[in-house]
Amino acid sequence: MADDFRDLITGKIRLPHVEDKLFTEADDWWMNACLDWYHDASELYIVGYKEAADSLVESVNNSNGTADSLVFPIVFLYRQYLELRLKSLLEDGRRLLDKPHEAGAEHRLSKLWQPTREILLEVWPEGNREHLKIVGKLIAEFEKADPRSTSFRYPKDLSGKKSVQLEIPRLNLRNLSEVIGAMAIILEGASAGISEYLSIRQDMYHG
């Protein structure tokens, strides 16, 4: 609090002004996020959540952030990344295999992983099944810690109980980031491969 007061006095931070707006464009163009150049922002959402989590972990590693408070947005962001990537793989994979797909409101990672794994095995029948097995194990572990993407968003559940119920008293953020990164190698590789197959098929149809 003392630092906040000192920053307020020195002008590093300020109080709200009557003319303030939250969503606006400003002269420091490098800080303006462009929202009008893409047709489908799905990949930006997916990659953005992981990049945000990675940045927060790096902030803790550089002693610019506190692990005890940043753990909650970090875990939520990684989980959101996994959920969106699985949904993307499921949709694109079914499109590639000409299977029907209906976007649902499923948030459980294991329920998304099971059909996604089947699609990956169908697209790459000679692929490394051990890698998929490991990813599945890690996804199950994540779901146990956060079944419906709410445990690290809210301090208490609807019954008033503590949301986070991990079996360990401490969570190493470096390890979490590294393991998610290893999972991302498999998931992003699959996503890139399916996207390439879809692109080749589209070119053949319009060639």
PDB file of C-alpha atoms in Angstrom:
ATOM      1  CA  MET A   1       0.000   0.000   0.000  1.00  0.00           C
ATOM      2  CA  ALA A   2       2.875   2.371   0.740  1.00  0.00           C
ATOM      3  CA  ASP A   3       4.275   1.808  -2.748  1.00  0.00           C
ATOM      4  CA  ASP A   4       0.860   2.470  -4.296  1.00  0.00           C
ATOM      5  CA  PHE A   5       0.554   5.755  -2.394  1.00  0.00           C
ATOM      6  CA  ARG A   6       4.067   6.792  -3.413  1.00  0.00           C
ATOM      7  CA  ASP A   7       3.320   5.975  -7.069  1.00  0.00           C
ATOM      8  CA  LEU A   8       0.117   8.014  -6.849  1.00  0.00           C
ATOM      9  CA  ILE A   9       1.984  11.024  -5.479  1.00  0.00           C
ATOM     10  CA  THR A  10       4.743  10.802  -8.099  1.00  0.00           C
ATOM     11  CA  GLY A  11       2.283  10.350 -10.952  1.00  0.00           C
ATOM     12  CA  LYS A  12       3.222   6.772 -11.886  1.00  0.00           C
ATOM     13  CA  ILE A  13      -0.394   5.794 -11.327  1.00  0.00           C
ATOM     14  CA  ARG A  14      -3.506   7.977 -11.399  1.00  0.00           C
ATOM     15  CA  LEU A  15      -7.082   8.129 -10.255  1.00  0.00           C
ATOM     16  CA  PRO A  16     -10.000   7.642 -12.703  1.00  0.00           C
ATOM     17  CA  HIS A  17     -10.934  10.684 -14.796  1.00  0.00           C
ATOM     18  CA  VAL A  18     -14.406  11.646 -16.020  1.00  0.00           C
ATOM     19  CA  GLU A  19     -13.249  11.405 -19.662  1.00  0.00           C
ATOM     20  CA  ASP A  20     -11.665   7.974 -19.269  1.00  0.00           C
ATOM     21  CA  LYS A  21     -12.698   5.126 -21.587  1.00  0.00           C
ATOM     22  CA  LEU A  22     -11.679   1.506 -21.275  1.00  0.00           C
ATOM     23  CA  PHE A  23     -11.785   0.566 -24.947  1.00  0.00           C
ATOM     24  CA  THR A  24     -10.096   3.102 -27.192  1.00  0.00           C
ATOM     25  CA  GLU A  25      -7.158   3.609 -29.555  1.00  0.00           C
ATOM     26  CA  ALA A  26      -4.141   5.719 -28.537  1.00  0.00           C
ATOM     27  CA  ASP A  27      -1.048   7.323 -30.028  1.00  0.00           C
ATOM     28  CA  ASP A  28       1.381   4.678 -28.721  1.00  0.00           C
ATOM     29  CA  TRP A  29       0.530   2.466 -31.706  1.00  0.00           C
ATOM     30  CA  TRP A  30       2.691  -0.454 -30.548  1.00  0.00           C
ATOM     31  CA  MET A  31       0.263  -0.883 -27.648  1.00  0.00           C
ATOM     32  CA  ASN A  32      -2.793  -0.977 -29.949  1.00  0.00           C
ATOM     33  CA  ALA A  33      -4.070  -4.522 -30.491  1.00  0.00           C
ATOM     34  CA  CYS A  34      -5.506  -4.877 -34.000  1.00  0.00           C
ATOM     35  CA  LEU A  35      -9.004  -6.348 -33.996  1.00  0.00           C
ATOM     36  CA  ASP A  36     -10.040  -5.951 -37.636  1.00  0.00           C
ATOM     37  CA  TRP A  37      -7.524  -7.875 -39.739  1.00  0.00           C
ATOM     38  CA  TYR A  38      -8.645 -11.477 -39.244  1.00  0.00           C
ATOM     39  CA  HIS A  39     -11.629 -13.482 -40.440  1.00  0.00           C
ATOM     40  CA  ASP A  40     -11.523 -16.075 -37.641  1.00  0.00           C
ATOM     41  CA  ALA A  41      -9.800 -15.270 -34.347  1.00  0.00           C
ATOM     42  CA  SER A  42      -9.868 -18.845 -33.029  1.00  0.00           C
ATOM     43  CA  GLU A  43      -6.116 -19.390 -33.246  1.00  0.00           C
ATOM     44  CA  LEU A  44      -5.416 -16.018 -31.627  1.00  0.00           C
ATOM     45  CA  TYR A  45      -7.599 -16.964 -28.674  1.00  0.00           C
ATOM     46  CA  ILE A  46      -5.888 -20.349 -28.301  1.00  0.00           C
ATOM     47  CA  VAL A  47      -2.318 -19.117 -28.653  1.00  0.00           C
ATOM     48  CA  GLY A  48      -3.055 -15.984 -26.647  1.00  0.00           C
ATOM     49  CA  TYR A  49      -4.132 -17.853 -23.524  1.00  0.00           C
ATOM     50  CA  LYS A  50      -0.949 -19.933 -23.516  1.00  0.00           C
ATOM     51  CA  GLU A  51       1.282 -16.945 -24.239  1.00  0.00           C
ATOM     52  CA  ALA A  52      -0.357 -15.028 -21.390  1.00  0.00           C
ATOM     53  CA  ALA A  53       0.246 -17.901 -18.969  1.00  0.00           C
ATOM     54  CA  ASP A  54       3.842 -18.296 -20.149  1.00  0.00           C
ATOM     55  CA  SER A  55       4.418 -14.572 -19.623  1.00  0.00           C
ATOM     56  CA  LEU A  56       3.062 -14.714 -16.078  1.00  0.00           C
ATOM     57  CA  VAL A  57       5.294 -17.689 -15.246  1.00  0.00           C
ATOM     58  CA  GLU A  58       8.265 -15.770 -16.637  1.00  0.00           C
ATOM     59  CA  SER A  59       7.234 -12.799 -14.518  1.00  0.00           C
ATOM     60  CA  VAL A  60       7.376 -14.955 -11.378  1.00  0.00           C
ATOM     61  CA  ASN A  61      10.717 -16.408 -12.499  1.00  0.00           C
ATOM     62  CA  ASN A  62      12.129 -12.883 -12.862  1.00  0.00           C
ATOM     63  CA  SER A  63      10.772 -11.895  -9.429  1.00  0.00           C
ATOM     64  CA  ASN A  64       8.382  -9.399 -11.008  1.00  0.00           C
ATOM     65  CA  GLY A  65       5.304 -11.301  -9.841  1.00  0.00           C
ATOM     66  CA  THR A  66       4.174 -13.318  -6.846  1.00  0.00           C
ATOM     67  CA  ALA A  67       3.588 -17.040  -7.323  1.00  0.00           C
ATOM     68  CA  ASP A  68       0.958 -17.213  -4.582  1.00  0.00           C
ATOM     69  CA  SER A  69      -1.382 -14.799  -6.361  1.00  0.00           C
ATOM     70  CA  LEU A  70      -0.478 -15.430 -10.010  1.00  0.00           C
ATOM     71  CA  VAL A  71      -0.979 -19.194  -9.720  1.00  0.00           C
ATOM     72  CA  PHE A  72      -4.736 -18.719 -10.144  1.00  0.00           C
ATOM     73  CA  PRO A  73      -4.732 -16.875 -13.491  1.00  0.00           C
ATOM     74  CA  ILE A  74      -1.806 -19.011 -14.694  1.00  0.00           C
ATOM     75  CA  VAL A  75      -3.592 -22.320 -14.160  1.00  0.00           C
ATOM     76  CA  PHE A  76      -6.856 -20.928 -15.566  1.00  0.00           C
ATOM     77  CA  LEU A  77      -5.106 -19.626 -18.692  1.00  0.00           C
ATOM     78  CA  TYR A  78      -3.340 -22.942 -19.337  1.00  0.00           C
ATOM     79  CA  ARG A  79      -6.585 -24.822 -18.862  1.00  0.00           C
ATOM     80  CA  GLN A  80      -8.414 -22.490 -21.226  1.00  0.00           C
ATOM     81  CA  TYR A  81      -5.664 -23.040 -23.780  1.00  0.00           C
ATOM     82  CA  LEU A  82      -6.044 -26.812 -23.514  1.00  0.00           C
ATOM     83  CA  GLU A  83      -9.834 -26.682 -23.763  1.00  0.00           C
ATOM     84  CA  LEU A  84      -9.838 -24.448 -26.825  1.00  0.00           C
ATOM     85  CA  ARG A  85      -7.091 -26.413 -28.567  1.00  0.00           C
ATOM     86  CA  LEU A  86      -8.932 -29.694 -28.024  1.00  0.00           C
ATOM     87  CA  LYS A  87     -12.152 -28.178 -29.343  1.00  0.00           C
ATOM     88  CA  SER A  88     -10.285 -26.850 -32.368  1.00  0.00           C
ATOM     89  CA  LEU A  89      -8.686 -30.230 -33.074  1.00  0.00           C
ATOM     90  CA  LEU A  90     -12.052 -31.905 -32.707  1.00  0.00           C
ATOM     91  CA  GLU A  91     -13.774 -29.533 -35.126  1.00  0.00           C
ATOM     92  CA  ASP A  92     -11.018 -29.467 -37.748  1.00  0.00           C
ATOM     93  CA  GLY A  93     -10.367 -33.190 -37.471  1.00  0.00           C
ATOM     94  CA  ARG A  94     -13.996 -34.054 -38.034  1.00  0.00           C
ATOM     95  CA  ARG A  95     -14.108 -31.683 -40.991  1.00  0.00           C
ATOM     96  CA  LEU A  96     -11.047 -33.372 -42.479  1.00  0.00           C
ATOM     97  CA  LEU A  97     -12.604 -36.815 -42.010  1.00  0.00           C
ATOM     98  CA  ASP A  98     -16.023 -35.633 -43.225  1.00  0.00           C
ATOM     99  CA  LYS A  99     -17.607 -36.447 -39.894  1.00  0.00           C
ATOM    100  CA  PRO A 100     -20.534 -34.436 -38.493  1.00  0.00           C
ATOM    101  CA  HIS A 101     -19.641 -31.893 -35.831  1.00  0.00           C
ATOM    102  CA  GLU A 102     -21.768 -29.823 -33.507  1.00  0.00           C
ATOM    103  CA  ALA A 103     -20.088 -27.312 -31.236  1.00  0.00           C
ATOM    104  CA  GLY A 104     -21.233 -28.016 -27.695  1.00  0.00           C
ATOM    105  CA  ALA A 105     -20.791 -26.492 -24.266  1.00  0.00           C
ATOM    106  CA  GLU A 106     -18.570 -29.287 -22.961  1.00  0.00           C
ATOM    107  CA  HIS A 107     -15.858 -28.074 -20.568  1.00  0.00           C
ATOM    108  CA  ARG A 108     -14.517 -31.368 -19.229  1.00  0.00           C
ATOM    109  CA  LEU A 109     -11.123 -31.966 -20.770  1.00  0.00           C
ATOM    110  CA  SER A 110     -11.397 -35.768 -20.737  1.00  0.00           C
ATOM    111  CA  LYS A 111     -14.701 -35.617 -22.636  1.00  0.00           C
ATOM    112  CA  LEU A 112     -12.973 -33.520 -25.284  1.00  0.00           C
ATOM    113  CA  TRP A 113      -9.786 -35.573 -25.347  1.00  0.00           C
ATOM    114  CA  GLN A 114     -11.387 -38.970 -25.940  1.00  0.00           C
ATOM    115  CA  PRO A 115     -12.928 -38.166 -29.362  1.00  0.00           C
ATOM    116  CA  THR A 116      -9.937 -35.982 -30.255  1.00  0.00           C
ATOM    117  CA  ARG A 117      -7.575 -38.891 -29.591  1.00  0.00           C
ATOM    118  CA  GLU A 118      -9.689 -41.132 -31.827  1.00  0.00           C
ATOM    119  CA  ILE A 119      -9.483 -38.587 -34.627  1.00  0.00           C
ATOM    120  CA  LEU A 120      -5.704 -38.252 -34.291  1.00  0.00           C
ATOM    121  CA  LEU A 121      -5.344 -42.028 -34.468  1.00  0.00           C
ATOM    122  CA  GLU A 122      -7.519 -42.100 -37.578  1.00  0.00           C
ATOM    123  CA  VAL A 123      -5.557 -39.324 -39.269  1.00  0.00           C
ATOM    124  CA  TRP A 124      -2.193 -40.788 -38.239  1.00  0.00           C
ATOM    125  CA  PRO A 125      -2.727 -44.539 -37.640  1.00  0.00           C
ATOM    126  CA  GLU A 126       1.050 -45.090 -37.492  1.00  0.00           C
ATOM    127  CA  GLY A 127       1.602 -42.217 -35.067  1.00  0.00           C
ATOM    128  CA  ASN A 128       3.219 -42.454 -31.645  1.00  0.00           C
ATOM    129  CA  ARG A 129       0.512 -43.865 -29.379  1.00  0.00           C
ATOM    130  CA  GLU A 130       2.699 -43.525 -26.299  1.00  0.00           C
ATOM    131  CA  HIS A 131       2.741 -39.754 -26.684  1.00  0.00           C
ATOM    132  CA  LEU A 132      -1.045 -39.710 -26.892  1.00  0.00           C
ATOM    133  CA  LYS A 133      -1.250 -41.922 -23.829  1.00  0.00           C
ATOM    134  CA  ILE A 134       0.935 -39.523 -21.857  1.00  0.00           C
ATOM    135  CA  VAL A 135      -1.078 -36.493 -23.003  1.00  0.00           C
ATOM    136  CA  GLY A 136      -4.252 -38.293 -21.972  1.00  0.00           C
ATOM    137  CA  LYS A 137      -2.816 -39.001 -18.507  1.00  0.00           C
ATOM    138  CA  LEU A 138      -1.862 -35.357 -18.038  1.00  0.00           C
ATOM    139  CA  ILE A 139      -5.253 -34.158 -19.245  1.00  0.00           C
ATOM    140  CA  ALA A 140      -6.914 -36.454 -16.695  1.00  0.00           C
ATOM    141  CA  GLU A 141      -4.691 -34.995 -13.979  1.00  0.00           C
ATOM    142  CA  PHE A 142      -5.638 -31.444 -14.996  1.00  0.00           C
ATOM    143  CA  GLU A 143      -9.326 -32.296 -15.035  1.00  0.00           C
ATOM    144  CA  LYS A 144      -9.104 -33.792 -11.552  1.00  0.00           C
ATOM    145  CA  ALA A 145      -7.624 -30.523 -10.286  1.00  0.00           C
ATOM    146  CA  ASP A 146     -10.088 -28.345 -12.196  1.00  0.00           C
ATOM    147  CA  PRO A 147     -13.079 -30.323 -13.510  1.00  0.00           C
ATOM    148  CA  ARG A 148     -15.076 -27.515 -15.125  1.00  0.00           C
ATOM    149  CA  SER A 149     -12.689 -24.586 -15.477  1.00  0.00           C
ATOM    150  CA  THR A 150     -13.921 -22.870 -12.308  1.00  0.00           C
ATOM    151  CA  SER A 151     -11.516 -24.005  -9.581  1.00  0.00           C
ATOM    152  CA  PHE A 152      -8.895 -21.377 -10.371  1.00  0.00           C
ATOM    153  CA  ARG A 153     -11.399 -18.697 -11.401  1.00  0.00           C
ATOM    154  CA  TYR A 154     -13.364 -18.527  -8.172  1.00  0.00           C
ATOM    155  CA  PRO A 155     -12.084 -18.938  -4.590  1.00  0.00           C
ATOM    156  CA  LYS A 156     -15.194 -20.900  -3.541  1.00  0.00           C
ATOM    157  CA  ASP A 157     -17.603 -23.240  -5.286  1.00  0.00           C
ATOM    158  CA  LEU A 158     -21.383 -22.904  -5.242  1.00  0.00           C
ATOM    159  CA  SER A 159     -21.589 -24.745  -1.929  1.00  0.00           C
ATOM    160  CA  GLY A 160     -19.124 -22.341  -0.316  1.00  0.00           C
ATOM    161  CA  LYS A 161     -16.242 -24.810  -0.200  1.00  0.00           C
ATOM    162  CA  LYS A 162     -12.683 -23.942  -1.177  1.00  0.00           C
ATOM    163  CA  SER A 163     -12.403 -24.316  -4.951  1.00  0.00           C
ATOM    164  CA  VAL A 164      -8.822 -25.564  -5.238  1.00  0.00           C
ATOM    165  CA  GLN A 165      -8.528 -29.042  -3.742  1.00  0.00           C
ATOM    166  CA  LEU A 166      -5.065 -30.187  -4.804  1.00  0.00           C
ATOM    167  CA  GLU A 167      -3.438 -33.031  -2.919  1.00  0.00           C
ATOM    168  CA  ILE A 168      -0.177 -31.068  -2.646  1.00  0.00           C
ATOM    169  CA  PRO A 169       0.425 -27.913  -0.565  1.00  0.00           C
ATOM    170  CA  ARG A 170       2.617 -26.227  -3.197  1.00  0.00           C
ATOM    171  CA  LEU A 171       2.485 -26.007  -6.987  1.00  0.00           C
ATOM    172  CA  ASN A 172       5.668 -25.415  -8.974  1.00  0.00           C
ATOM    173  CA  LEU A 173       4.855 -23.007 -11.789  1.00  0.00           C
ATOM    174  CA  ARG A 174       8.050 -23.690 -13.738  1.00  0.00           C
ATOM    175  CA  ASN A 175       7.239 -27.382 -13.924  1.00  0.00           C
ATOM    176  CA  LEU A 176       3.630 -26.658 -14.865  1.00  0.00           C
ATOM    177  CA  SER A 177       4.751 -24.423 -17.713  1.00  0.00           C
ATOM    178  CA  GLU A 178       7.306 -26.941 -18.982  1.00  0.00           C
ATOM    179  CA  VAL A 179       4.835 -29.852 -18.971  1.00  0.00           C
ATOM    180  CA  ILE A 180       2.135 -27.785 -20.698  1.00  0.00           C
ATOM    181  CA  GLY A 181       4.779 -26.812 -23.246  1.00  0.00           C
ATOM    182  CA  ALA A 182       5.596 -30.472 -23.852  1.00  0.00           C
ATOM    183  CA  MET A 183       1.895 -31.256 -24.318  1.00  0.00           C
ATOM    184  CA  ALA A 184       1.650 -28.299 -26.696  1.00  0.00           C
ATOM    185  CA  ILE A 185       4.309 -29.838 -28.950  1.00  0.00           C
ATOM    186  CA  ILE A 186       1.954 -32.759 -29.587  1.00  0.00           C
ATOM    187  CA  LEU A 187      -1.255 -30.721 -29.776  1.00  0.00           C
ATOM    188  CA  GLU A 188       0.148 -27.904 -31.916  1.00  0.00           C
ATOM    189  CA  GLY A 189       1.848 -30.378 -34.231  1.00  0.00           C
ATOM    190  CA  ALA A 190      -1.446 -32.204 -34.720  1.00  0.00           C
ATOM    191  CA  SER A 191      -3.254 -28.928 -35.311  1.00  0.00           C
ATOM    192  CA  ALA A 192      -0.714 -27.795 -37.897  1.00  0.00           C
ATOM    193  CA  GLY A 193      -0.855 -31.161 -39.648  1.00  0.00           C
ATOM    194  CA  ILE A 194      -4.641 -31.215 -39.865  1.00  0.00           C
ATOM    195  CA  SER A 195      -4.680 -27.619 -41.095  1.00  0.00           C
ATOM    196  CA  GLU A 196      -2.175 -28.539 -43.812  1.00  0.00           C
ATOM    197  CA  TYR A 197      -4.261 -31.524 -44.918  1.00  0.00           C
ATOM    198  CA  LEU A 198      -7.356 -29.325 -45.059  1.00  0.00           C
ATOM    199  CA  SER A 199      -5.480 -26.746 -47.111  1.00  0.00           C
ATOM    200  CA  ILE A 200      -4.204 -29.388 -49.562  1.00  0.00           C
ATOM    201  CA  ARG A 201      -7.691 -30.830 -49.975  1.00  0.00           C
ATOM    202  CA  GLN A 202      -9.134 -27.370 -50.589  1.00  0.00           C
ATOM    203  CA  ASP A 203      -6.496 -26.683 -53.240  1.00  0.00           C
ATOM    204  CA  MET A 204      -7.319 -29.977 -54.941  1.00  0.00           C
ATOM    205  CA  TYR A 205     -11.010 -29.114 -55.037  1.00  0.00           C
ATOM    206  CA  HIS A 206     -10.333 -25.679 -56.493  1.00  0.00           C
ATOM    207  CA  GLY A 207      -7.348 -26.594 -58.620  1.00  0.00           C
TER     208      GLY A 207
END
